[in-house]
Amino acid sequence: MSTPAVATSDKFEIGGRAFTSRLIIGTGKYRTFEEMKAAHRASGAEMVTVAVRRVPLDRSTESFLDHLDPSLAILPNTAGCYTAEEAIRTARLAREALGTDLIKLEVIGDQTTLFPDNEQTLEAARVLAREGFIVLPYFTDDLIMAKKLLDAGCPAVMPLAAPIGSGLGIQNPANLRIMREQLPDATIIVDAGVGTASDAAIAMELGADAVLMNTAIAEARDSAKMAQAMKLAIEAGRLAYEAGRMSKRLYASASSPLSGVVR
Amino acid sequence: MRIQVNGEPREFEENLSLPKLVAELNLKPEQIAIELNHNVVRRSQWENTLLQADDKVEIVHFVGGGSNQRQAR
């Protein structure tokens, strides 16, 4: 396979646990469990999101968690919640079932766009943070909102790159860059809208600490291959960010001496 | 007595504890969580929790996925 990438010395920390991988992946939209597991393996991800749903009463279902690699950290989400109250109840149920304080907070404002309801998200974040949850909120890439979420006690913020499942990539790179500059110590995880490897690399080059994605991998023609691409892209983007890129210039700058040329 | 389970009305005998409800529904108690009238009931309290008429119970488990447009509202 590929040679191991030059390791970055720092790890990415959430909720007291350190992660080597800066890729968090989802579990939705895969055609089969085998495909999901192969993609998860190829991605090198160490944390995966799952949703909370009513148990069907009319048929027996196998446990979804049994299909996940046992070494993966589980990050339950409040997918499908449209109000703070729904999200808070879902989070409490997830904590009871899993015994984890981690929660990915999603409060959707509109079914068509799946944009987050920032106001309800903030309300839920405040309540959950007070109850000791480790809240990772999904929200629009808004600096002011990020500050409020961090002040509410969220250890990280998850600005969207583009609408969920759109694959449009980073729609507002300036916003992300500003957020990173204005919140130098915050953990910023780009979530939603990544489509292909370069999108993930750009997110990391802009200073994101990690990227969360699902559709980009699950809906690729070869999901395991795309998962590997994402793994490499995130490593490359992180290295480039740490290396400190050159400045952009309007005009060319010669890299060899001007004198001594044969004429 | 009639209670609501996951939004559906269901009839049960009186003196229904949560472990008994789980068993009657043929559910595996691992990896599920239960909410009674909007309050999560800790597993350690299931045995002590007796259901009454008109109680609303939500029983959840984990599935793959995140927010998407195909969800029923």
mmCIF file of C-alpha atoms in Angstrom:
data_model
loop_
_atom_site.group_PDB
_atom_site.id
_atom_site.type_symbol
_atom_site.label_atom_id
_atom_site.label_comp_id
_atom_site.label_asym_id
_atom_site.label_seq_id
_atom_site.Cartn_x
_atom_site.Cartn_y
_atom_site.Cartn_z
ATOM 1 C CA MET A 1 0.000 0.000 0.000
ATOM 2 C CA SER A 2 1.165 3.576 0.416
ATOM 3 C CA THR A 3 4.102 4.515 2.573
ATOM 4 C CA PRO A 4 3.043 5.969 5.904
ATOM 5 C CA ALA A 5 2.702 9.738 5.812
ATOM 6 C CA VAL A 6 5.079 11.837 7.850
ATOM 7 C CA ALA A 7 3.333 11.932 11.172
ATOM 8 C CA THR A 8 2.385 15.264 12.633
ATOM 9 C CA SER A 9 3.465 15.404 16.209
ATOM 10 C CA ASP A 10 0.236 16.752 17.598
ATOM 11 C CA LYS A 11 -2.951 14.886 18.143
ATOM 12 C CA PHE A 12 -6.476 16.148 17.981
ATOM 13 C CA GLU A 13 -8.238 16.107 21.314
ATOM 14 C CA ILE A 14 -11.910 15.923 22.113
ATOM 15 C CA GLY A 15 -13.538 15.183 25.420
ATOM 16 C CA GLY A 16 -10.303 14.144 27.038
ATOM 17 C CA ARG A 17 -9.454 11.626 24.339
ATOM 18 C CA ALA A 18 -6.632 12.146 21.864
ATOM 19 C CA PHE A 19 -7.052 11.134 18.260
ATOM 20 C CA THR A 20 -4.369 10.656 15.646
ATOM 21 C CA SER A 21 -6.863 10.819 12.801
ATOM 22 C CA ARG A 22 -8.438 14.170 11.979
ATOM 23 C CA LEU A 23 -11.183 12.541 9.965
ATOM 24 C CA ILE A 24 -14.532 11.770 11.581
ATOM 25 C CA ILE A 25 -16.956 9.804 9.475
ATOM 26 C CA GLY A 26 -20.612 8.954 9.362
ATOM 27 C CA THR A 27 -22.524 5.727 9.016
ATOM 28 C CA GLY A 28 -25.382 6.679 6.710
ATOM 29 C CA LYS A 29 -26.166 6.001 3.065
ATOM 30 C CA TYR A 30 -23.948 2.953 2.607
ATOM 31 C CA ARG A 31 -25.318 0.217 0.381
ATOM 32 C CA THR A 32 -24.225 -2.586 2.704
ATOM 33 C CA PHE A 33 -22.634 -3.047 6.112
ATOM 34 C CA GLU A 34 -19.591 -4.606 4.461
ATOM 35 C CA GLU A 35 -19.087 -1.549 2.305
ATOM 36 C CA MET A 36 -19.433 0.683 5.348
ATOM 37 C CA LYS A 37 -16.855 -1.300 7.289
ATOM 38 C CA ALA A 38 -14.411 -1.332 4.391
ATOM 39 C CA ALA A 39 -14.751 2.431 3.990
ATOM 40 C CA HIS A 40 -14.308 2.989 7.714
ATOM 41 C CA ARG A 41 -11.139 0.884 7.689
ATOM 42 C CA ALA A 42 -9.720 2.679 4.657
ATOM 43 C CA SER A 43 -10.422 6.077 6.166
ATOM 44 C CA GLY A 44 -8.298 5.531 9.254
ATOM 45 C CA ALA A 45 -10.960 7.364 11.212
ATOM 46 C CA GLU A 46 -11.109 6.750 14.924
ATOM 47 C CA MET A 47 -14.523 8.248 15.600
ATOM 48 C CA VAL A 48 -17.833 7.657 13.878
ATOM 49 C CA THR A 49 -21.289 9.218 14.194
ATOM 50 C CA VAL A 50 -24.549 7.325 14.712
ATOM 51 C CA ALA A 51 -28.158 8.444 14.939
ATOM 52 C CA VAL A 52 -30.759 7.740 17.615
ATOM 53 C CA ARG A 53 -34.105 6.359 16.529
ATOM 54 C CA ARG A 54 -37.194 4.726 17.968
ATOM 55 C CA VAL A 55 -36.913 0.971 18.082
ATOM 56 C CA PRO A 56 -39.380 -0.577 15.629
ATOM 57 C CA LEU A 57 -42.013 -2.418 17.641
ATOM 58 C CA ASP A 58 -43.264 -4.692 14.922
ATOM 59 C CA ARG A 59 -40.087 -6.506 14.002
ATOM 60 C CA SER A 60 -36.824 -7.496 15.563
ATOM 61 C CA THR A 61 -33.777 -5.556 14.467
ATOM 62 C CA GLU A 62 -30.166 -6.448 14.806
ATOM 63 C CA SER A 63 -27.984 -4.069 16.731
ATOM 64 C CA PHE A 64 -26.425 -1.517 14.412
ATOM 65 C CA LEU A 65 -23.507 -0.949 16.763
ATOM 66 C CA ASP A 66 -22.468 -4.583 16.324
ATOM 67 C CA HIS A 67 -21.577 -3.716 12.726
ATOM 68 C CA LEU A 68 -19.039 -1.100 13.783
ATOM 69 C CA ASP A 69 -15.391 -1.782 14.433
ATOM 70 C CA PRO A 70 -15.183 -1.996 18.244
ATOM 71 C CA SER A 71 -12.126 0.252 18.334
ATOM 72 C CA LEU A 72 -14.073 3.222 16.948
ATOM 73 C CA ALA A 73 -15.244 5.925 19.349
ATOM 74 C CA ILE A 74 -18.970 6.446 18.937
ATOM 75 C CA LEU A 75 -20.272 9.970 18.578
ATOM 76 C CA PRO A 76 -24.067 9.931 18.801
ATOM 77 C CA ASN A 77 -25.858 12.735 16.964
ATOM 78 C CA THR A 78 -29.237 14.411 17.300
ATOM 79 C CA ALA A 79 -30.021 13.982 13.606
ATOM 80 C CA GLY A 80 -33.673 14.514 12.776
ATOM 81 C CA CYS A 81 -34.271 16.977 15.599
ATOM 82 C CA TYR A 82 -35.891 20.273 14.701
ATOM 83 C CA THR A 83 -36.170 21.821 18.141
ATOM 84 C CA ALA A 84 -33.895 22.277 21.115
ATOM 85 C CA GLU A 85 -36.247 20.150 23.199
ATOM 86 C CA GLU A 86 -36.084 17.213 20.791
ATOM 87 C CA ALA A 87 -32.306 17.468 20.639
ATOM 88 C CA ILE A 88 -31.957 17.641 24.416
ATOM 89 C CA ARG A 89 -34.156 14.582 24.902
ATOM 90 C CA THR A 90 -32.285 12.698 22.205
ATOM 91 C CA ALA A 91 -28.933 13.566 23.715
ATOM 92 C CA ARG A 92 -30.016 12.380 27.145
ATOM 93 C CA LEU A 93 -31.238 9.090 25.688
ATOM 94 C CA ALA A 94 -28.023 8.611 23.740
ATOM 95 C CA ARG A 95 -25.957 9.182 26.865
ATOM 96 C CA GLU A 96 -28.004 6.684 28.806
ATOM 97 C CA ALA A 97 -27.731 4.041 26.092
ATOM 98 C CA LEU A 98 -24.026 4.474 25.330
ATOM 99 C CA GLY A 99 -22.575 5.770 28.543
ATOM 100 C CA THR A 100 -20.748 8.553 26.713
ATOM 101 C CA ASP A 101 -20.991 12.296 27.341
ATOM 102 C CA LEU A 102 -20.140 13.065 23.730
ATOM 103 C CA ILE A 103 -22.946 14.431 21.598
ATOM 104 C CA LYS A 104 -22.961 15.873 18.114
ATOM 105 C CA LEU A 105 -25.687 18.463 18.281
ATOM 106 C CA GLU A 106 -27.740 18.873 15.101
ATOM 107 C CA VAL A 107 -30.886 20.961 15.220
ATOM 108 C CA ILE A 108 -32.203 21.387 11.720
ATOM 109 C CA GLY A 109 -34.148 24.500 10.740
ATOM 110 C CA ASP A 110 -35.572 23.435 7.421
ATOM 111 C CA GLN A 111 -36.139 20.080 5.774
ATOM 112 C CA THR A 112 -35.208 21.156 2.259
ATOM 113 C CA THR A 113 -31.884 22.792 2.922
ATOM 114 C CA LEU A 114 -31.089 21.000 6.190
ATOM 115 C CA PHE A 115 -29.517 24.233 7.383
ATOM 116 C CA PRO A 116 -29.156 24.341 11.145
ATOM 117 C CA ASP A 117 -31.433 26.369 13.365
ATOM 118 C CA ASN A 118 -28.648 28.292 15.086
ATOM 119 C CA GLU A 119 -30.932 29.746 17.756
ATOM 120 C CA GLN A 120 -32.310 26.375 18.835
ATOM 121 C CA THR A 121 -28.820 24.898 18.595
ATOM 122 C CA LEU A 122 -27.487 27.488 21.015
ATOM 123 C CA GLU A 123 -30.365 26.910 23.405
ATOM 124 C CA ALA A 124 -29.803 23.148 23.371
ATOM 125 C CA ALA A 125 -26.041 23.587 23.700
ATOM 126 C CA ARG A 126 -26.456 25.678 26.840
ATOM 127 C CA VAL A 127 -28.708 23.123 28.511
ATOM 128 C CA LEU A 128 -26.608 20.129 27.531
ATOM 129 C CA ALA A 129 -23.299 21.730 28.483
ATOM 130 C CA ARG A 130 -24.760 22.478 31.925
ATOM 131 C CA GLU A 131 -25.685 18.800 32.231
ATOM 132 C CA GLY A 132 -22.106 17.776 31.612
ATOM 133 C CA PHE A 133 -22.355 16.792 27.977
ATOM 134 C CA ILE A 134 -19.381 17.243 25.668
ATOM 135 C CA VAL A 135 -21.304 19.164 23.028
ATOM 136 C CA LEU A 136 -20.067 19.347 19.442
ATOM 137 C CA PRO A 137 -22.535 21.663 17.703
ATOM 138 C CA TYR A 138 -23.172 21.780 13.975
ATOM 139 C CA PHE A 139 -23.950 25.340 12.817
ATOM 140 C CA THR A 140 -23.524 27.785 9.950
ATOM 141 C CA ASP A 141 -20.037 29.191 9.529
ATOM 142 C CA ASP A 142 -20.699 32.325 11.560
ATOM 143 C CA LEU A 143 -18.002 33.726 13.836
ATOM 144 C CA ILE A 144 -20.443 35.326 16.264
ATOM 145 C CA MET A 145 -22.373 32.089 16.632
ATOM 146 C CA ALA A 146 -19.098 30.212 17.156
ATOM 147 C CA LYS A 147 -18.188 32.519 20.029
ATOM 148 C CA LYS A 148 -21.585 32.047 21.658
ATOM 149 C CA LEU A 149 -21.353 28.272 21.369
ATOM 150 C CA LEU A 150 -17.871 28.229 22.860
ATOM 151 C CA ASP A 151 -18.984 30.523 25.678
ATOM 152 C CA ALA A 152 -21.904 28.181 26.317
ATOM 153 C CA GLY A 153 -19.390 25.451 27.109
ATOM 154 C CA CYS A 154 -18.930 23.601 23.839
ATOM 155 C CA PRO A 155 -15.334 22.301 23.597
ATOM 156 C CA ALA A 156 -15.423 22.561 19.806
ATOM 157 C CA VAL A 157 -17.548 24.039 17.047
ATOM 158 C CA MET A 158 -18.555 22.436 13.770
ATOM 159 C CA PRO A 159 -19.206 24.974 11.031
ATOM 160 C CA LEU A 160 -20.698 23.643 7.824
ATOM 161 C CA ALA A 161 -18.747 23.924 4.584
ATOM 162 C CA ALA A 162 -21.882 23.627 2.435
ATOM 163 C CA PRO A 163 -25.340 22.025 2.824
ATOM 164 C CA ILE A 164 -25.433 18.461 4.136
ATOM 165 C CA GLY A 165 -24.943 15.979 1.341
ATOM 166 C CA SER A 166 -24.387 18.668 -1.283
ATOM 167 C CA GLY A 167 -20.749 17.858 -1.989
ATOM 168 C CA LEU A 168 -20.159 21.506 -2.879
ATOM 169 C CA GLY A 169 -16.986 21.860 -0.842
ATOM 170 C CA ILE A 170 -15.952 24.892 1.196
ATOM 171 C CA GLN A 171 -18.405 27.548 0.058
ATOM 172 C CA ASN A 172 -16.976 30.332 2.188
ATOM 173 C CA PRO A 173 -13.243 29.880 2.734
ATOM 174 C CA ALA A 174 -12.881 33.456 3.949
ATOM 175 C CA ASN A 175 -15.310 32.754 6.799
ATOM 176 C CA LEU A 176 -13.388 29.695 7.917
ATOM 177 C CA ARG A 177 -10.104 31.488 7.730
ATOM 178 C CA ILE A 178 -11.464 34.403 9.747
ATOM 179 C CA MET A 179 -12.896 32.013 12.313
ATOM 180 C CA ARG A 180 -9.525 30.319 12.725
ATOM 181 C CA GLU A 181 -7.702 33.630 13.057
ATOM 182 C CA GLN A 182 -10.195 35.120 15.494
ATOM 183 C CA LEU A 183 -10.493 31.959 17.599
ATOM 184 C CA PRO A 184 -6.904 30.702 17.626
ATOM 185 C CA ASP A 185 -7.418 28.291 20.502
ATOM 186 C CA ALA A 186 -10.776 26.876 19.503
ATOM 187 C CA THR A 187 -11.214 23.392 18.107
ATOM 188 C CA ILE A 188 -12.894 23.832 14.735
ATOM 189 C CA ILE A 189 -14.258 20.792 12.935
ATOM 190 C CA VAL A 190 -15.603 21.379 9.440
ATOM 191 C CA ASP A 191 -18.795 19.395 9.052
ATOM 192 C CA ALA A 192 -21.120 18.916 6.054
ATOM 193 C CA GLY A 193 -20.695 19.665 2.397
ATOM 194 C CA VAL A 194 -17.354 18.081 1.643
ATOM 195 C CA GLY A 195 -17.481 16.334 -1.737
ATOM 196 C CA THR A 196 -14.040 15.187 -2.733
ATOM 197 C CA ALA A 197 -10.505 14.964 -1.418
ATOM 198 C CA SER A 198 -9.408 18.474 -2.338
ATOM 199 C CA ASP A 199 -12.298 19.909 -0.304
ATOM 200 C CA ALA A 200 -10.999 18.145 2.780
ATOM 201 C CA ALA A 201 -7.456 19.313 2.100
ATOM 202 C CA ILE A 202 -8.636 22.897 1.733
ATOM 203 C CA ALA A 203 -10.524 22.703 5.023
ATOM 204 C CA MET A 204 -7.354 21.626 6.775
ATOM 205 C CA GLU A 205 -5.231 24.233 4.989
ATOM 206 C CA LEU A 206 -7.618 26.892 6.241
ATOM 207 C CA GLY A 207 -6.831 25.754 9.752
ATOM 208 C CA ALA A 208 -9.602 23.345 10.654
ATOM 209 C CA ASP A 209 -8.636 20.864 13.344
ATOM 210 C CA ALA A 210 -10.627 18.040 11.783
ATOM 211 C CA VAL A 211 -13.245 17.284 9.175
ATOM 212 C CA LEU A 212 -16.453 15.314 9.554
ATOM 213 C CA MET A 213 -18.022 13.787 6.477
ATOM 214 C CA ASN A 214 -20.392 11.061 5.435
ATOM 215 C CA THR A 215 -21.941 11.472 1.984
ATOM 216 C CA ALA A 216 -18.639 12.243 0.238
ATOM 217 C CA ILE A 217 -17.458 8.755 1.085
ATOM 218 C CA ALA A 218 -20.712 6.795 1.164
ATOM 219 C CA GLU A 219 -21.878 8.086 -2.230
ATOM 220 C CA ALA A 220 -18.551 7.790 -4.016
ATOM 221 C CA ARG A 221 -18.523 5.124 -6.675
ATOM 222 C CA ASP A 222 -15.763 3.345 -4.735
ATOM 223 C CA SER A 223 -16.303 4.373 -1.154
ATOM 224 C CA ALA A 224 -13.238 2.608 0.281
ATOM 225 C CA LYS A 225 -11.024 4.314 -2.271
ATOM 226 C CA MET A 226 -12.559 7.711 -1.544
ATOM 227 C CA ALA A 227 -12.135 7.055 2.177
ATOM 228 C CA GLN A 228 -8.452 6.501 1.575
ATOM 229 C CA ALA A 229 -8.285 9.641 -0.543
ATOM 230 C CA MET A 230 -9.862 11.622 2.273
ATOM 231 C CA LYS A 231 -7.419 10.210 4.788
ATOM 232 C CA LEU A 232 -4.481 11.304 2.652
ATOM 233 C CA ALA A 233 -6.039 14.675 1.818
ATOM 234 C CA ILE A 234 -6.549 15.507 5.467
ATOM 235 C CA GLU A 235 -3.004 14.509 6.312
ATOM 236 C CA ALA A 236 -1.671 16.572 3.401
ATOM 237 C CA GLY A 237 -3.798 19.587 4.263
ATOM 238 C CA ARG A 238 -2.757 19.447 7.893
ATOM 239 C CA LEU A 239 0.933 19.186 6.993
ATOM 240 C CA ALA A 240 0.619 22.119 4.597
ATOM 241 C CA TYR A 241 -1.062 24.190 7.296
ATOM 242 C CA GLU A 242 1.628 23.328 9.836
ATOM 243 C CA ALA A 243 4.383 23.947 7.274
ATOM 244 C CA GLY A 244 3.181 27.505 6.722
ATOM 245 C CA ARG A 245 2.517 28.232 3.070
ATOM 246 C CA MET A 246 4.307 30.755 0.937
ATOM 247 C CA SER A 247 2.639 34.112 0.347
ATOM 248 C CA LYS A 248 0.727 34.676 -2.815
ATOM 249 C CA ARG A 249 2.157 37.250 -5.176
ATOM 250 C CA LEU A 250 0.670 39.052 -8.080
ATOM 251 C CA TYR A 251 3.816 38.900 -10.160
ATOM 252 C CA ALA A 252 6.251 36.114 -10.923
ATOM 253 C CA SER A 253 9.333 35.756 -8.791
ATOM 254 C CA ALA A 254 12.359 34.130 -10.455
ATOM 255 C CA SER A 255 13.871 31.280 -8.520
ATOM 256 C CA SER A 256 17.289 31.255 -10.210
ATOM 257 C CA PRO A 257 19.821 34.120 -10.621
ATOM 258 C CA LEU A 258 19.211 36.562 -13.488
ATOM 259 C CA SER A 259 22.858 36.853 -14.503
ATOM 260 C CA GLY A 260 25.048 34.198 -16.103
ATOM 261 C CA VAL A 261 22.583 33.092 -18.720
ATOM 262 C CA VAL A 262 24.079 32.009 -22.067
ATOM 263 C CA ARG A 263 23.055 34.486 -24.713
ATOM 264 C CA MET B 1 -54.259 -0.355 30.762
ATOM 265 C CA ARG B 2 -53.380 1.724 27.742
ATOM 266 C CA ILE B 3 -50.019 3.408 27.315
ATOM 267 C CA GLN B 4 -48.189 4.998 24.394
ATOM 268 C CA VAL B 5 -45.040 3.342 23.165
ATOM 269 C CA ASN B 6 -43.069 5.137 20.460
ATOM 270 C CA GLY B 7 -46.154 7.080 19.516
ATOM 271 C CA GLU B 8 -48.415 4.043 19.266
ATOM 272 C CA PRO B 9 -51.161 3.104 21.705
ATOM 273 C CA ARG B 10 -50.655 -0.272 23.312
ATOM 274 C CA GLU B 11 -52.590 -2.312 25.837
ATOM 275 C CA PHE B 12 -50.857 -4.039 28.708
ATOM 276 C CA GLU B 13 -51.716 -5.686 31.988
ATOM 277 C CA GLU B 14 -51.360 -3.600 35.132
ATOM 278 C CA ASN B 15 -48.161 -3.808 37.208
ATOM 279 C CA LEU B 16 -45.971 -3.385 34.161
ATOM 280 C CA SER B 17 -42.361 -2.662 35.031
ATOM 281 C CA LEU B 18 -39.931 -1.458 32.372
ATOM 282 C CA PRO B 19 -37.996 -4.738 32.175
ATOM 283 C CA LYS B 20 -41.332 -6.481 31.681
ATOM 284 C CA LEU B 21 -42.322 -4.051 28.940
ATOM 285 C CA VAL B 22 -39.009 -4.605 27.168
ATOM 286 C CA ALA B 23 -39.535 -8.362 27.364
ATOM 287 C CA GLU B 24 -43.144 -8.136 26.159
ATOM 288 C CA LEU B 25 -41.955 -6.143 23.138
ATOM 289 C CA ASN B 26 -39.298 -8.763 22.420
ATOM 290 C CA LEU B 27 -36.558 -6.172 22.658
ATOM 291 C CA LYS B 28 -32.990 -6.766 23.690
ATOM 292 C CA PRO B 29 -32.255 -4.521 26.671
ATOM 293 C CA GLU B 30 -28.676 -3.830 25.626
ATOM 294 C CA GLN B 31 -28.013 -0.686 23.613
ATOM 295 C CA ILE B 32 -31.485 0.756 24.059
ATOM 296 C CA ALA B 33 -32.570 3.700 26.178
ATOM 297 C CA ILE B 34 -35.993 4.454 27.597
ATOM 298 C CA GLU B 35 -37.751 7.733 28.205
ATOM 299 C CA LEU B 36 -40.915 7.907 30.303
ATOM 300 C CA ASN B 37 -43.049 11.031 29.974
ATOM 301 C CA HIS B 38 -40.075 12.969 28.612
ATOM 302 C CA ASN B 39 -37.659 11.840 31.311
ATOM 303 C CA VAL B 40 -34.871 9.366 30.667
ATOM 304 C CA VAL B 41 -35.107 6.388 32.990
ATOM 305 C CA ARG B 42 -31.703 5.108 33.998
ATOM 306 C CA ARG B 43 -31.205 1.413 33.481
ATOM 307 C CA SER B 44 -30.637 0.932 37.192
ATOM 308 C CA GLN B 45 -34.155 2.263 37.784
ATOM 309 C CA TRP B 46 -35.980 0.136 35.224
ATOM 310 C CA GLU B 47 -36.926 -2.508 37.779
ATOM 311 C CA ASN B 48 -38.379 0.131 40.112
ATOM 312 C CA THR B 49 -40.414 1.870 37.428
ATOM 313 C CA LEU B 50 -44.029 0.783 37.136
ATOM 314 C CA LEU B 51 -46.052 2.130 34.250
ATOM 315 C CA GLN B 52 -49.459 3.730 34.656
ATOM 316 C CA ALA B 53 -52.300 4.377 32.238
ATOM 317 C CA ASP B 54 -51.602 7.076 29.641
ATOM 318 C CA ASP B 55 -47.857 6.979 30.247
ATOM 319 C CA LYS B 56 -45.807 7.891 27.177
ATOM 320 C CA VAL B 57 -42.799 5.686 26.636
ATOM 321 C CA GLU B 58 -40.060 6.212 24.065
ATOM 322 C CA ILE B 59 -37.621 3.380 23.429
ATOM 323 C CA VAL B 60 -34.662 4.183 21.205
ATOM 324 C CA HIS B 61 -31.607 2.507 19.768
ATOM 325 C CA PHE B 62 -28.783 3.524 17.432
ATOM 326 C CA VAL B 63 -28.847 3.429 13.654
ATOM 327 C CA GLY B 64 -26.533 4.562 10.906
ATOM 328 C CA GLY B 65 -26.870 8.078 9.590
ATOM 329 C CA GLY B 66 -27.223 11.767 10.221
ATOM 330 C CA SER B 67 -29.669 14.468 9.199
ATOM 331 C CA ASN B 68 -31.005 13.885 5.721
ATOM 332 C CA GLN B 69 -34.025 14.847 3.676
ATOM 333 C CA ARG B 70 -35.501 11.382 3.580
ATOM 334 C CA GLN B 71 -36.389 11.416 7.256
ATOM 335 C CA ALA B 72 -40.064 11.218 8.103
ATOM 336 C CA ARG B 73 -41.217 14.104 10.293
#
